[in-house]
Amino acid sequence: VNELIQRWNALPPAEPGGQVLYPGQPEILAKEQRLRDGIPVPAHLVATFDQLSQKSHLARSLSAWSSNAEQS
């Protein structure tokens, strides 16, 4: 199986600078990145969660946990 994956990844990409990925590899790469960097959360969603936490009298807001919320 490892040899097949190596051969698959060695194929030339359809677009210059691209990469040939085997089925399921994009999900594996995304999981690894999210485990390393965290799950991206849009800033507007963080603000919504903060409002809900204030209304519910929760001690800590989501923005206090994530200093790098996406700016969208």
XYZ file of N, CA and C in Angstrom:
216
model
N 0.828 -1.184 0.000
C 0.000 0.000 0.000
C 0.879 1.256 0.000
N 1.943 1.258 0.807
C 2.830 2.428 0.861
C 3.452 2.718 -0.494
N 3.817 1.641 -1.221
C 4.401 1.832 -2.546
C 3.379 2.469 -3.495
N 2.146 2.040 -3.414
C 1.089 2.608 -4.255
C 0.891 4.097 -3.941
N 0.900 4.445 -2.674
C 0.742 5.848 -2.280
C 1.920 6.675 -2.785
N 3.131 6.151 -2.664
C 4.314 6.862 -3.155
C 4.235 7.060 -4.668
N 3.814 6.037 -5.388
C 3.686 6.153 -6.844
C 2.598 7.155 -7.214
N 1.504 7.147 -6.467
C 0.398 8.073 -6.717
C 0.874 9.510 -6.538
N 1.571 9.767 -5.416
C 2.051 11.111 -5.117
C 3.151 11.563 -6.074
N 3.794 10.631 -6.757
C 4.850 10.974 -7.709
C 4.291 11.344 -9.091
N 3.001 11.148 -9.315
C 2.395 11.491 -10.604
C 2.472 12.995 -10.830
N 2.600 13.407 -12.105
C 2.640 14.850 -12.377
C 1.261 15.476 -12.141
N 1.221 16.645 -11.511
C -0.072 17.295 -11.250
C -0.678 17.862 -12.531
N -1.984 18.019 -12.528
C -2.688 18.576 -13.686
C -2.337 20.043 -13.878
N -2.095 20.751 -12.781
C -1.748 22.171 -12.836
C -0.359 22.365 -12.253
N 0.447 23.239 -12.839
C 1.782 23.500 -12.299
C 1.710 23.938 -10.832
N 2.584 23.370 -10.019
C 2.607 23.703 -8.600
C 1.584 22.933 -7.789
N 0.755 22.146 -8.453
C -0.266 21.372 -7.750
C 0.304 20.090 -7.184
N -0.553 19.291 -6.621
C -0.149 18.037 -6.007
C -1.207 16.993 -6.305
N -0.768 15.786 -6.577
C -1.692 14.679 -6.789
C -1.913 14.013 -5.440
N -3.160 13.984 -5.007
C -3.511 13.399 -3.721
C -4.369 12.153 -3.933
N -4.169 11.161 -3.109
C -4.987 9.954 -3.179
C -6.297 10.187 -2.425
N -7.318 9.384 -2.709
C -8.605 9.572 -2.033
C -8.447 9.509 -0.506
N -9.003 10.500 0.149
C -8.932 10.588 1.600
C -7.758 11.410 2.106
N -6.759 11.664 1.263
C -5.585 12.420 1.701
C -5.908 13.877 2.053
N -6.783 14.559 1.304
C -7.115 15.934 1.714
C -7.690 15.999 3.133
N -8.499 15.037 3.485
C -9.089 15.006 4.824
C -8.027 14.717 5.891
N -7.099 13.830 5.570
C -6.013 13.518 6.503
C -5.160 14.757 6.739
N -4.826 15.459 5.653
C -4.013 16.672 5.774
C -4.743 17.759 6.569
N -6.053 17.898 6.330
C -6.837 18.892 7.064
C -6.896 18.544 8.552
N -7.061 17.270 8.863
C -7.096 16.838 10.266
C -5.770 17.144 10.952
N -4.665 16.824 10.285
C -3.349 17.090 10.863
C -3.152 18.582 11.119
N -3.562 19.406 10.154
C -3.417 20.852 10.312
C -4.276 21.365 11.459
N -5.508 20.876 11.568
C -6.401 21.353 12.625
C -5.980 20.879 14.000
N -5.396 19.697 14.078
C -4.864 19.245 15.358
C -3.669 20.098 15.771
N -2.886 20.524 14.783
C -1.711 21.346 15.057
C -2.087 22.800 15.330
N -2.975 23.381 14.495
C -3.257 24.815 14.521
C -4.605 25.181 15.111
N -5.470 24.211 15.329
C -6.822 24.483 15.801
C -7.802 24.578 14.643
N -9.061 24.605 14.978
C -10.125 24.677 13.974
C -10.422 26.146 13.698
N -10.354 26.555 12.418
C -10.618 27.963 12.118
C -12.088 28.315 12.378
N -12.300 29.428 13.056
C -13.652 29.906 13.353
C -13.738 31.357 12.885
N -14.708 31.684 12.019
C -14.845 33.067 11.549
C -15.103 34.029 12.708
N -14.560 35.231 12.593
C -14.669 36.232 13.660
C -16.123 36.543 14.000
N -17.001 36.590 12.994
C -18.406 36.899 13.285
C -19.057 35.802 14.127
N -18.615 34.567 13.960
C -19.156 33.469 14.758
C -18.638 33.542 16.196
N -17.368 33.909 16.352
C -16.809 34.102 17.687
C -17.588 35.190 18.414
N -17.906 36.285 17.721
C -18.670 37.379 18.331
C -20.059 36.899 18.756
N -20.692 36.081 17.930
C -22.010 35.531 18.274
C -21.924 34.661 19.516
N -20.898 33.803 19.585
C -20.717 32.955 20.767
C -20.455 33.804 22.007
N -19.688 34.880 21.854
C -19.421 35.770 22.988
C -20.712 36.404 23.508
N -21.565 36.843 22.591
C -22.844 37.431 22.992
C -23.689 36.409 23.749
N -23.738 35.188 23.240
C -24.510 34.139 23.906
C -23.931 33.818 25.279
N -22.604 33.808 25.392
C -21.997 33.507 26.691
C -22.299 34.603 27.706
N -22.329 35.851 27.254
C -22.663 36.945 28.165
C -24.111 36.844 28.617
N -25.010 36.527 27.682
C -26.416 36.382 28.045
C -26.634 35.217 29.005
N -25.801 34.184 28.875
C -25.936 32.991 29.721
C -25.103 33.079 30.989
N -24.398 34.217 31.153
C -23.554 34.449 32.330
C -22.442 33.406 32.454
N -21.884 33.023 31.317
C -20.735 32.125 31.347
C -19.500 32.938 31.695
N -18.587 32.308 32.389
C -17.437 33.028 32.924
C -16.444 33.482 31.868
N -16.347 32.761 30.780
C -15.284 33.057 29.822
C -15.851 33.105 28.415
N -15.398 34.070 27.634
C -15.863 34.184 26.261
C -14.971 33.361 25.338
N -15.479 33.023 24.175
C -14.728 32.247 23.204
C -13.534 33.038 22.686
N -13.685 34.341 22.540
C -12.574 35.148 22.024
C -11.383 35.120 22.981
N -11.618 34.889 24.248
C -10.510 34.787 25.200
C -9.716 33.505 24.976
N -10.333 32.503 24.389
C -9.664 31.226 24.131
C -8.917 31.274 22.812
N -9.417 32.042 21.873
C -8.837 32.047 20.529
C -8.428 33.462 20.154
N -7.153 33.706 20.187
C -6.662 35.038 19.838
C -6.481 35.199 18.350
N -6.658 34.118 17.589
C -6.442 34.198 16.144
C -7.685 33.804 15.360
N -8.836 34.298 15.762
C -10.074 34.044 15.010
C -9.947 34.651 13.634
N -10.518 33.977 12.644
C -10.446 34.477 11.275
C -11.171 35.811 11.166
N -10.617 36.690 10.423
C -11.209 38.008 10.223
C -12.127 37.989 9.016
N -13.303 37.379 9.146
C -14.261 37.353 8.040
C -15.658 37.605 8.519
